[in-house]
Amino acid sequence: MDTEIPKLFGTSGIRGKIEEDITPELALRVGRAISTYLGKKKKIVVGYDTRTSNLMLERAVSAGILQGGCQVLSIGMVPTPVVGYATMKLEADAGVMITASHNPSPYNGIKLWNPDGMAYLQEQERTIERIIHENKFYNAPWEDIGKITDVSPVVNDYTEDLLGLMNIQPGLKVVVDCANGAASYLSPFILRKAGCKVVSLNAQPDGFFPGRKPEPSEANLQELMKVVKVTGADLGIAHDGDADRMIAVDDKGRMADFDKLLALVSAEIGGCVVTTVDASACIDRALEGVGGTVERTKVGDVHVAEMIHNIDATFGGEPSGTWLHPEFCMCPDGILSALKVIKLVQNRGPLSLLLDNIPVYPTMRDKIDCREDQKDPLMEKAKTDLPSIYQEVADVNLKDGVRISFEDGSWVLVRPSGTESFIRITLEGKTEDKARMIHEKAAKFIHELL
């Protein structure tokens, strides 16, 4: 049964500490499993970010792919969105990115991509896990072992296609912080080619991340915020380690609120936008103003991508800065996201003013200790009973935990953490008093069940 197969994939690929969770042996087996799953003579793009363990893992994954009779299209050190793009552009059968995204230096991981640039779906990941668990690999005979081809020039195609998609007028001053990650060369180069005056920070690839930690949090972006203000820049852009995310800093040196920024860009694009159950209702209000709609799905960019594909949405993203642009590629792309924000500022004025004009409700986030064996029964009870403890309930969404929307626009989400032993409460109340009332009732409900 599937439940007996050890789980390797989390919400964003396979990820963990080097030698403890992620080893060359595991990478070899993942490579063998991919070629077994796809069948011999298929083409697989392989890239990696700046981490010190990346060449070791890239060689191991590639060896496994070759052993299964498939071809490796080696793209070298590139941001994750370039791997997704190259998989699509080169009509490859899959893509592999060696990265741990925003995790610290001792971590690494493996993420897999479909021919359209979309991340592997859960059922595909489960198939890879099953092949590895059952040790049922295809081994090509000596005359059919795969070959490696250098496809790094496809980065030039990515650059030209991005610039062709976005018509940006020269003149804006942008500070870009690349976190010593995979976009260290490419993001500043593309922004300059687009006509921006670029000041670059932490733009030397280094797997120790000496400039700042790869997580683009407010605590880690203090230097960027100061440089934007001191240099009089129009905005700042920050990437995580593999540049599938983008965080903005406004012209006053303030880190942009994740939800507000997503709401701004969503309203600019219009149509049907996909986001996650933990995103603010300000996105709904922004889209209502332009005749657009919002669809919510589970937390995780793969769920956003799948929903975009299923309903032919115009745009999608998580509040974390992981945005998908289906008109270009189904892989989250922090560089294209940066260009979208730059274009927005160019069209509509200072980012600080745009952000300040978006009203938001008081927000609260809490987490309650919960053993892993308690999560499922607690959430089953929450699905049936939690809505009944509130009045004026307008909607109940059960796609990922329990999200209750109220008639005045307030909402609360109760969901189990996917990585830690917690139940998380996230909410917005129209007033401070409403927010406190919503939180107190949810917390009391959970504590009583526990």
CSV table of C-alpha atoms in Angstrom, one decimal:
chain,number,residue,atom,x,y,z
A,1,MET,CA,0.0,0.0,0.0
A,2,ASP,CA,1.1,3.6,-0.6
A,3,THR,CA,0.9,4.4,3.1
A,4,GLU,CA,3.8,1.8,3.6
A,5,ILE,CA,6.1,3.6,1.2
A,6,PRO,CA,8.4,6.1,2.9
A,7,LYS,CA,7.7,9.7,1.9
A,8,LEU,CA,10.6,11.5,0.3
A,9,PHE,CA,8.8,14.5,-1.2
A,10,GLY,CA,7.5,17.4,0.9
A,11,THR,CA,5.6,20.5,-0.2
A,12,SER,CA,8.4,21.6,-2.6
A,13,GLY,CA,10.4,18.5,-3.7
A,14,ILE,CA,12.8,16.4,-1.7
A,15,ARG,CA,14.7,18.5,0.8
A,16,GLY,CA,16.8,18.1,3.9
A,17,LYS,CA,20.3,18.3,5.4
A,18,ILE,CA,23.3,17.0,3.4
A,19,GLU,CA,24.4,13.6,4.6
A,20,GLU,CA,21.6,13.3,7.1
A,21,ASP,CA,18.7,13.4,4.7
A,22,ILE,CA,20.2,14.2,1.3
A,23,THR,CA,23.0,12.0,0.1
A,24,PRO,CA,24.7,11.2,-3.3
A,25,GLU,CA,23.2,7.7,-3.0
A,26,LEU,CA,19.7,9.1,-2.7
A,27,ALA,CA,20.4,11.4,-5.7
A,28,LEU,CA,21.6,8.5,-7.8
A,29,ARG,CA,18.4,6.5,-6.9
A,30,VAL,CA,16.2,9.5,-7.8
A,31,GLY,CA,18.0,9.8,-11.2
A,32,ARG,CA,17.4,6.1,-11.8
A,33,ALA,CA,13.8,6.3,-10.7
A,34,ILE,CA,13.1,9.3,-13.1
A,35,SER,CA,14.6,7.4,-16.1
A,36,THR,CA,12.7,4.3,-15.1
A,37,TYR,CA,9.4,6.3,-14.8
A,38,LEU,CA,9.9,8.1,-18.1
A,39,GLY,CA,11.3,5.2,-20.2
A,40,LYS,CA,14.6,5.0,-22.0
A,41,LYS,CA,15.9,7.6,-24.5
A,42,LYS,CA,14.0,10.4,-22.9
A,43,LYS,CA,15.6,13.9,-22.5
A,44,ILE,CA,16.0,15.4,-19.0
A,45,VAL,CA,17.2,18.9,-18.2
A,46,VAL,CA,19.4,19.1,-15.1
A,47,GLY,CA,20.4,22.3,-13.3
A,48,TYR,CA,21.6,23.4,-9.9
A,49,ASP,CA,22.0,26.5,-7.7
A,50,THR,CA,25.1,27.7,-5.8
A,51,ARG,CA,25.2,25.3,-2.8
A,52,THR,CA,28.5,23.6,-2.0
A,53,SER,CA,27.0,20.2,-2.4
A,54,ASN,CA,25.3,20.8,-5.8
A,55,LEU,CA,27.9,19.4,-8.1
A,56,MET,CA,28.1,16.3,-6.0
A,57,LEU,CA,24.4,15.8,-6.3
A,58,GLU,CA,24.1,16.9,-9.9
A,59,ARG,CA,26.7,14.3,-10.9
A,60,ALA,CA,24.9,11.6,-8.9
A,61,VAL,CA,21.4,12.4,-10.4
A,62,SER,CA,22.9,12.5,-13.9
A,63,ALA,CA,24.6,9.2,-13.4
A,64,GLY,CA,21.3,7.6,-12.4
A,65,ILE,CA,19.5,9.2,-15.5
A,66,LEU,CA,22.3,7.8,-17.8
A,67,GLN,CA,22.1,4.4,-16.2
A,68,GLY,CA,18.4,4.3,-17.1
A,69,GLY,CA,19.2,5.0,-20.8
A,70,CYS,CA,18.0,8.6,-20.8
A,71,GLN,CA,19.8,11.7,-22.0
A,72,VAL,CA,21.0,14.5,-19.7
A,73,LEU,CA,20.6,18.1,-21.0
A,74,SER,CA,23.1,19.8,-18.7
A,75,ILE,CA,22.3,23.5,-18.1
A,76,GLY,CA,24.7,24.3,-15.2
A,77,MET,CA,24.2,26.8,-12.4
A,78,VAL,CA,20.9,28.6,-13.1
A,79,PRO,CA,17.8,29.8,-11.2
A,80,THR,CA,15.0,27.3,-10.9
A,81,PRO,CA,12.7,29.1,-13.4
A,82,VAL,CA,15.4,28.6,-16.1
A,83,VAL,CA,15.2,24.8,-15.6
A,84,GLY,CA,11.4,25.0,-15.9
A,85,TYR,CA,11.6,27.2,-19.0
A,86,ALA,CA,14.4,25.0,-20.6
A,87,THR,CA,12.3,21.8,-20.1
A,88,MET,CA,9.5,23.4,-22.1
A,89,LYS,CA,11.7,25.3,-24.7
A,90,LEU,CA,13.8,22.3,-25.5
A,91,GLU,CA,10.8,19.9,-25.6
A,92,ALA,CA,12.4,17.8,-22.9
A,93,ASP,CA,10.5,15.1,-21.1
A,94,ALA,CA,11.4,16.3,-17.5
A,95,GLY,CA,13.5,18.7,-15.6
A,96,VAL,CA,15.6,18.3,-12.4
A,97,MET,CA,16.7,21.2,-10.2
A,98,ILE,CA,19.2,20.6,-7.4
A,99,THR,CA,18.2,23.2,-4.8
A,100,ALA,CA,17.0,23.8,-1.3
A,101,SER,CA,15.5,27.2,-2.2
A,102,HIS,CA,15.5,29.4,0.9
A,103,ASN,CA,16.9,26.9,3.3
A,104,PRO,CA,20.4,27.5,5.0
A,105,SER,CA,23.7,26.3,3.5
A,106,PRO,CA,23.8,22.8,5.0
A,107,TYR,CA,20.5,21.9,3.2
A,108,ASN,CA,19.9,20.8,-0.3
A,109,GLY,CA,17.2,19.1,-2.3
A,110,ILE,CA,15.8,17.8,-5.6
A,111,LYS,CA,12.7,19.2,-7.5
A,112,LEU,CA,11.2,17.7,-10.6
A,113,TRP,CA,9.5,19.4,-13.5
A,114,ASN,CA,7.1,18.3,-16.2
A,115,PRO,CA,7.5,19.1,-20.0
A,116,ASP,CA,5.3,22.3,-19.6
A,117,GLY,CA,7.5,23.6,-16.8
A,118,MET,CA,5.0,22.6,-14.1
A,119,ALA,CA,6.4,20.9,-10.9
A,120,TYR,CA,5.7,17.2,-10.6
A,121,LEU,CA,2.2,16.5,-9.1
A,122,GLN,CA,1.8,14.5,-6.0
A,123,GLU,CA,0.8,11.3,-7.8
A,124,GLN,CA,4.0,11.6,-9.9
A,125,GLU,CA,6.1,12.1,-6.8
A,126,ARG,CA,4.4,9.1,-5.2
A,127,THR,CA,5.3,7.0,-8.3
A,128,ILE,CA,9.0,8.0,-8.0
A,129,GLU,CA,8.9,7.1,-4.3
A,130,ARG,CA,7.4,3.7,-5.1
A,131,ILE,CA,10.1,2.9,-7.7
A,132,ILE,CA,12.8,3.8,-5.2
A,133,HIS,CA,11.2,1.9,-2.3
A,134,GLU,CA,10.7,-1.2,-4.4
A,135,ASN,CA,14.2,-1.0,-6.0
A,136,LYS,CA,12.7,-1.6,-9.4
A,137,PHE,CA,15.0,0.3,-11.7
A,138,TYR,CA,15.5,-0.1,-15.4
A,139,ASN,CA,19.2,-0.6,-16.2
A,140,ALA,CA,20.2,0.2,-19.8
A,141,PRO,CA,22.6,-2.2,-21.6
A,142,TRP,CA,26.0,-0.8,-22.3
A,143,GLU,CA,25.1,0.2,-25.8
A,144,ASP,CA,22.1,2.2,-24.7
A,145,ILE,CA,23.6,4.2,-21.8
A,146,GLY,CA,22.6,7.8,-22.0
A,147,LYS,CA,24.7,10.8,-23.0
A,148,ILE,CA,25.2,14.3,-21.6
A,149,THR,CA,24.7,17.4,-23.8
A,150,ASP,CA,25.5,21.0,-22.7
A,151,VAL,CA,22.4,23.1,-23.3
A,152,SER,CA,23.5,26.2,-21.2
A,153,PRO,CA,23.0,28.5,-24.2
A,154,VAL,CA,19.3,28.2,-23.7
A,155,VAL,CA,19.8,30.8,-20.9
A,156,ASN,CA,20.1,33.4,-23.7
A,157,ASP,CA,16.7,32.3,-25.1
A,158,TYR,CA,15.2,32.7,-21.6
A,159,THR,CA,16.6,36.2,-21.4
A,160,GLU,CA,15.3,37.3,-24.8
A,161,ASP,CA,11.9,35.7,-24.4
A,162,LEU,CA,11.5,37.5,-21.0
A,163,LEU,CA,12.5,40.8,-22.4
A,164,GLY,CA,10.2,40.3,-25.4
A,165,LEU,CA,7.3,39.6,-23.1
A,166,MET,CA,7.7,42.7,-20.9
A,167,ASN,CA,7.9,46.1,-22.6
A,168,ILE,CA,9.6,48.1,-19.9
A,169,GLN,CA,10.6,51.7,-20.6
A,170,PRO,CA,14.2,52.7,-19.4
A,171,GLY,CA,14.8,54.8,-16.4
A,172,LEU,CA,13.7,53.2,-13.1
A,173,LYS,CA,16.4,52.7,-10.5
A,174,VAL,CA,16.3,49.2,-8.9
A,175,VAL,CA,18.4,47.6,-6.2
A,176,VAL,CA,18.4,43.8,-6.5
A,177,ASP,CA,19.6,41.5,-3.8
A,178,CYS,CA,20.4,38.0,-5.1
A,179,ALA,CA,21.4,36.4,-1.8
A,180,ASN,CA,24.6,35.0,-3.4
A,181,GLY,CA,22.2,32.5,-5.1
A,182,ALA,CA,21.5,31.2,-8.5
A,183,ALA,CA,20.3,34.5,-9.9
A,184,SER,CA,23.4,36.4,-8.9
A,185,TYR,CA,24.5,36.9,-12.5
A,186,LEU,CA,21.2,36.6,-14.4
A,187,SER,CA,18.7,38.8,-12.5
A,188,PRO,CA,20.9,42.0,-12.5
A,189,PHE,CA,21.8,41.4,-16.2
A,190,ILE,CA,18.1,41.0,-17.3
A,191,LEU,CA,17.0,44.1,-15.3
A,192,ARG,CA,19.8,46.1,-17.0
A,193,LYS,CA,18.9,44.8,-20.4
A,194,ALA,CA,15.3,45.9,-19.7
A,195,GLY,CA,16.5,49.4,-19.2
A,196,CYS,CA,16.7,49.7,-15.4
A,197,LYS,CA,19.5,51.4,-13.5
A,198,VAL,CA,20.6,48.5,-11.3
A,199,VAL,CA,22.5,48.5,-8.0
A,200,SER,CA,23.3,44.8,-7.2
A,201,LEU,CA,23.8,43.3,-3.7
A,202,ASN,CA,25.1,39.9,-2.8
A,203,ALA,CA,25.5,39.1,-6.6
A,204,GLN,CA,28.5,36.8,-6.3
A,205,PRO,CA,27.5,33.1,-6.4
A,206,ASP,CA,28.5,31.5,-3.1
A,207,GLY,CA,27.0,28.5,-1.5
A,208,PHE,CA,27.8,29.7,2.0
A,209,PHE,CA,25.5,32.7,1.5
A,210,PRO,CA,27.9,35.2,3.2
A,211,GLY,CA,25.9,38.3,2.3
A,212,ARG,CA,22.7,37.2,3.9
A,213,LYS,CA,20.6,34.1,4.6
A,214,PRO,CA,18.7,32.9,1.5
A,215,GLU,CA,15.3,33.3,3.1
A,216,PRO,CA,14.1,36.8,1.9
A,217,SER,CA,12.6,37.8,5.3
A,218,GLU,CA,12.4,41.3,6.7
A,219,ALA,CA,15.2,40.4,9.2
A,220,ASN,CA,17.5,39.3,6.3
A,221,LEU,CA,16.7,42.2,4.0
A,222,GLN,CA,17.8,45.1,6.3
A,223,GLU,CA,20.7,46.0,4.0
A,224,LEU,CA,18.5,46.1,0.9
A,225,MET,CA,16.0,48.3,2.7
A,226,LYS,CA,18.7,50.8,3.7
A,227,VAL,CA,20.3,50.9,0.3
A,228,VAL,CA,17.0,51.5,-1.5
A,229,LYS,CA,16.3,54.5,0.8
A,230,VAL,CA,19.9,55.9,0.8
A,231,THR,CA,20.3,55.7,-3.0
A,232,GLY,CA,16.8,57.1,-3.8
A,233,ALA,CA,15.9,54.0,-5.8
A,234,ASP,CA,12.4,53.4,-7.1
A,235,LEU,CA,12.2,50.0,-5.5
A,236,GLY,CA,14.2,47.0,-4.3
A,237,ILE,CA,14.0,43.4,-5.4
A,238,ALA,CA,15.1,40.3,-3.3
A,239,HIS,CA,15.4,36.7,-4.4
A,240,ASP,CA,15.7,33.5,-2.4
A,241,GLY,CA,18.5,31.0,-3.1
A,242,ASP,CA,17.1,29.7,-6.4
A,243,ALA,CA,15.1,32.8,-7.5
A,244,ASP,CA,11.7,31.2,-7.9
A,245,ARG,CA,10.5,33.8,-5.4
A,246,MET,CA,10.6,37.6,-5.4
A,247,ILE,CA,10.1,40.1,-2.5
A,248,ALA,CA,9.9,43.8,-3.1
A,249,VAL,CA,11.0,46.8,-1.1
A,250,ASP,CA,9.2,50.1,-1.8
A,251,ASP,CA,10.7,53.5,-2.5
A,252,LYS,CA,10.6,54.4,1.2
A,253,GLY,CA,12.7,51.4,2.1
A,254,ARG,CA,9.9,49.4,3.5
A,255,MET,CA,9.5,45.7,2.8
A,256,ALA,CA,6.3,45.3,0.8
A,257,ASP,CA,3.5,43.4,2.5
A,258,PHE,CA,3.3,40.0,0.8
A,259,ASP,CA,-0.5,40.0,0.4
A,260,LYS,CA,-0.7,43.6,-0.7
A,261,LEU,CA,1.9,43.1,-3.4
A,262,LEU,CA,0.1,40.0,-4.6
A,263,ALA,CA,-3.2,42.0,-4.6
A,264,LEU,CA,-1.6,44.8,-6.6
A,265,VAL,CA,-0.3,42.6,-9.4
A,266,SER,CA,-3.4,40.4,-9.4
A,267,ALA,CA,-5.6,43.5,-10.0
A,268,GLU,CA,-3.2,44.7,-12.7
A,269,ILE,CA,-3.5,41.4,-14.6
A,270,GLY,CA,-7.2,40.8,-13.9
A,271,GLY,CA,-9.3,37.8,-14.9
A,272,CYS,CA,-9.3,34.7,-12.7
A,273,VAL,CA,-6.4,34.6,-10.2
A,274,VAL,CA,-5.4,31.5,-8.1
A,275,THR,CA,-4.0,31.9,-4.6
A,276,THR,CA,-3.8,29.8,-1.5
A,277,VAL,CA,-6.2,29.4,1.5
A,278,ASP,CA,-3.9,31.4,3.7
A,279,ALA,CA,-3.8,34.5,1.5
A,280,SER,CA,-5.5,37.8,2.6
A,281,ALA,CA,-9.0,38.8,1.6
A,282,CYS,CA,-7.4,42.1,0.2
A,283,ILE,CA,-6.7,40.1,-2.9
A,284,ASP,CA,-10.4,39.4,-3.3
A,285,ARG,CA,-11.3,43.0,-2.8
A,286,ALA,CA,-8.7,44.2,-5.3
A,287,LEU,CA,-9.9,41.9,-8.0
A,288,GLU,CA,-13.6,42.8,-7.3
A,289,GLY,CA,-12.7,46.3,-8.2
A,290,VAL,CA,-11.6,45.3,-11.7
A,291,GLY,CA,-14.2,42.6,-12.3
A,292,GLY,CA,-11.9,39.7,-11.6
A,293,THR,CA,-12.3,36.6,-9.4
A,294,VAL,CA,-10.2,34.6,-7.0
A,295,GLU,CA,-9.9,30.8,-6.7
A,296,ARG,CA,-8.2,29.3,-3.6
A,297,THR,CA,-6.3,26.1,-3.3
A,298,LYS,CA,-4.0,24.3,-0.9
A,299,VAL,CA,-0.8,25.9,0.3
A,300,GLY,CA,2.1,25.1,-2.1
A,301,ASP,CA,3.1,26.3,-5.5
A,302,VAL,CA,2.4,22.9,-7.1
A,303,HIS,CA,-1.3,23.2,-6.0
A,304,VAL,CA,-1.4,26.8,-7.4
A,305,ALA,CA,0.1,25.6,-10.7
A,306,GLU,CA,-2.3,22.7,-11.0
A,307,MET,CA,-5.4,24.9,-10.4
A,308,ILE,CA,-4.1,27.5,-12.9
A,309,HIS,CA,-3.8,24.7,-15.5
A,310,ASN,CA,-7.2,23.2,-14.7
A,311,ILE,CA,-9.2,26.4,-14.9
A,312,ASP,CA,-7.1,28.4,-17.4
A,313,ALA,CA,-6.4,31.2,-14.9
A,314,THR,CA,-4.5,34.3,-15.8
A,315,PHE,CA,-2.1,34.4,-12.9
A,316,GLY,CA,-1.4,32.7,-9.6
A,317,GLY,CA,0.7,33.0,-6.5
A,318,GLU,CA,1.4,32.5,-2.8
A,319,PRO,CA,1.9,35.4,-0.4
A,320,SER,CA,5.4,34.2,0.1
A,321,GLY,CA,6.4,35.7,-3.3
A,322,THR,CA,6.1,32.5,-5.3
A,323,TRP,CA,4.2,33.6,-8.4
A,324,LEU,CA,3.3,31.8,-11.6
A,325,HIS,CA,2.9,33.4,-15.0
A,326,PRO,CA,1.1,31.0,-17.3
A,327,GLU,CA,1.5,33.2,-20.3
A,328,PHE,CA,5.3,32.4,-20.1
A,329,CYS,CA,5.9,29.1,-18.2
A,330,MET,CA,4.3,27.1,-15.4
A,331,CYS,CA,7.4,27.3,-13.2
A,332,PRO,CA,7.4,29.9,-10.4
A,333,ASP,CA,9.7,32.7,-11.7
A,334,GLY,CA,11.1,35.4,-9.4
A,335,ILE,CA,12.8,37.3,-12.2
A,336,LEU,CA,9.6,37.6,-14.3
A,337,SER,CA,7.8,38.6,-11.1
A,338,ALA,CA,10.3,41.4,-10.6
A,339,LEU,CA,9.7,42.6,-14.1
A,340,LYS,CA,6.0,42.6,-13.5
A,341,VAL,CA,6.4,44.8,-10.4
A,342,ILE,CA,8.8,47.2,-12.2
A,343,LYS,CA,6.2,47.5,-15.0
A,344,LEU,CA,3.5,48.2,-12.4
A,345,VAL,CA,5.5,51.0,-10.8
A,346,GLN,CA,6.3,52.4,-14.2
A,347,ASN,CA,2.6,52.5,-15.2
A,348,ARG,CA,1.0,53.6,-11.9
A,349,GLY,CA,3.5,55.5,-9.8
A,350,PRO,CA,5.5,55.0,-6.5
A,351,LEU,CA,5.2,51.5,-5.0
A,352,SER,CA,4.8,53.0,-1.5
A,353,LEU,CA,1.7,54.9,-2.5
A,354,LEU,CA,0.2,51.9,-4.3
A,355,LEU,CA,0.7,49.7,-1.3
A,356,ASP,CA,-0.7,52.3,1.2
A,357,ASN,CA,-3.9,52.6,-0.9
A,358,ILE,CA,-4.7,48.9,-0.3
A,359,PRO,CA,-6.8,48.6,2.9
A,360,VAL,CA,-6.1,45.5,5.0
A,361,TYR,CA,-7.8,44.2,8.2
A,362,PRO,CA,-6.0,43.4,11.4
A,363,THR,CA,-4.2,40.1,11.1
A,364,MET,CA,-3.3,37.4,13.6
A,365,ARG,CA,-1.2,34.2,13.3
A,366,ASP,CA,-0.9,31.6,16.0
A,367,LYS,CA,0.3,28.0,16.3
A,368,ILE,CA,-0.7,25.4,18.9
A,369,ASP,CA,1.4,22.4,19.8
A,370,CYS,CA,-0.2,19.2,18.4
A,371,ARG,CA,1.3,15.7,18.1
A,372,GLU,CA,1.3,14.2,14.6
A,373,ASP,CA,-1.1,11.4,15.6
A,374,GLN,CA,-3.6,14.1,16.8
A,375,LYS,CA,-3.7,16.1,13.6
A,376,ASP,CA,-6.0,14.0,11.5
A,377,PRO,CA,-8.7,13.4,14.1
A,378,LEU,CA,-8.6,17.0,15.2
A,379,MET,CA,-9.0,18.3,11.7
A,380,GLU,CA,-11.9,15.9,10.9
A,381,LYS,CA,-13.7,17.3,14.0
A,382,ALA,CA,-12.9,20.9,12.9
A,383,LYS,CA,-14.4,20.3,9.4
A,384,THR,CA,-17.7,19.4,10.9
A,385,ASP,CA,-17.9,21.5,14.1
A,386,LEU,CA,-15.7,24.6,13.8
A,387,PRO,CA,-18.1,26.6,11.5
A,388,SER,CA,-20.9,26.2,14.0
A,389,ILE,CA,-19.1,28.1,16.8
A,390,TYR,CA,-19.3,31.3,14.7
A,391,GLN,CA,-22.2,33.5,13.5
A,392,GLU,CA,-22.6,35.3,10.1
A,393,VAL,CA,-20.6,32.6,8.3
A,394,ALA,CA,-20.6,33.3,4.5
A,395,ASP,CA,-18.5,30.4,3.2
A,396,VAL,CA,-16.5,27.4,4.4
A,397,ASN,CA,-13.5,26.2,2.3
A,398,LEU,CA,-12.2,22.7,3.1
A,399,LYS,CA,-9.4,22.4,0.5
A,400,ASP,CA,-6.6,22.7,3.0
A,401,GLY,CA,-7.7,22.7,6.6
A,402,VAL,CA,-10.8,24.8,7.4
A,403,ARG,CA,-11.1,28.4,6.1
A,404,ILE,CA,-14.3,30.2,7.3
A,405,SER,CA,-15.2,33.5,5.6
A,406,PHE,CA,-17.6,35.9,7.3
A,407,GLU,CA,-20.2,38.3,5.9
A,408,ASP,CA,-18.1,41.4,6.8
A,409,GLY,CA,-15.0,40.1,4.9
A,410,SER,CA,-13.3,38.7,8.0
A,411,TRP,CA,-11.9,35.1,7.8
A,412,VAL,CA,-10.1,32.4,9.8
A,413,LEU,CA,-8.0,29.4,8.6
A,414,VAL,CA,-7.2,26.4,10.8
A,415,ARG,CA,-4.8,24.0,9.2
A,416,PRO,CA,-2.2,21.5,10.3
A,417,SER,CA,1.5,22.4,9.7
A,418,GLY,CA,3.0,20.2,6.9
A,419,THR,CA,6.5,20.4,8.4
A,420,GLU,CA,6.1,20.8,12.2
A,421,SER,CA,4.0,19.5,15.1
A,422,PHE,CA,1.6,22.4,15.2
A,423,ILE,CA,-2.0,23.4,14.3
A,424,ARG,CA,-1.8,26.9,12.7
A,425,ILE,CA,-4.5,29.6,13.1
A,426,THR,CA,-4.4,32.5,10.5
A,427,LEU,CA,-7.1,35.2,10.4
A,428,GLU,CA,-8.1,38.7,9.5
A,429,GLY,CA,-10.8,40.6,11.4
A,430,LYS,CA,-12.5,43.7,10.2
A,431,THR,CA,-11.6,45.3,13.5
A,432,GLU,CA,-9.2,44.5,16.3
A,433,ASP,CA,-12.0,43.3,18.5
A,434,LYS,CA,-13.4,41.0,15.7
A,435,ALA,CA,-9.9,39.6,15.2
A,436,ARG,CA,-9.5,38.8,18.9
A,437,MET,CA,-12.9,37.2,19.1
A,438,ILE,CA,-12.3,35.0,16.1
A,439,HIS,CA,-8.9,33.9,17.5
A,440,GLU,CA,-10.2,33.2,21.0
A,441,LYS,CA,-13.0,31.0,19.7
A,442,ALA,CA,-10.7,29.0,17.4
A,443,ALA,CA,-8.0,28.6,20.0
A,444,LYS,CA,-10.4,27.4,22.6
A,445,PHE,CA,-12.0,25.0,20.2
A,446,ILE,CA,-8.6,23.4,19.4
A,447,HIS,CA,-7.4,23.3,23.0
A,448,GLU,CA,-10.6,21.6,24.1
A,449,LEU,CA,-10.2,18.9,21.5
A,450,LEU,CA,-6.5,18.3,22.4
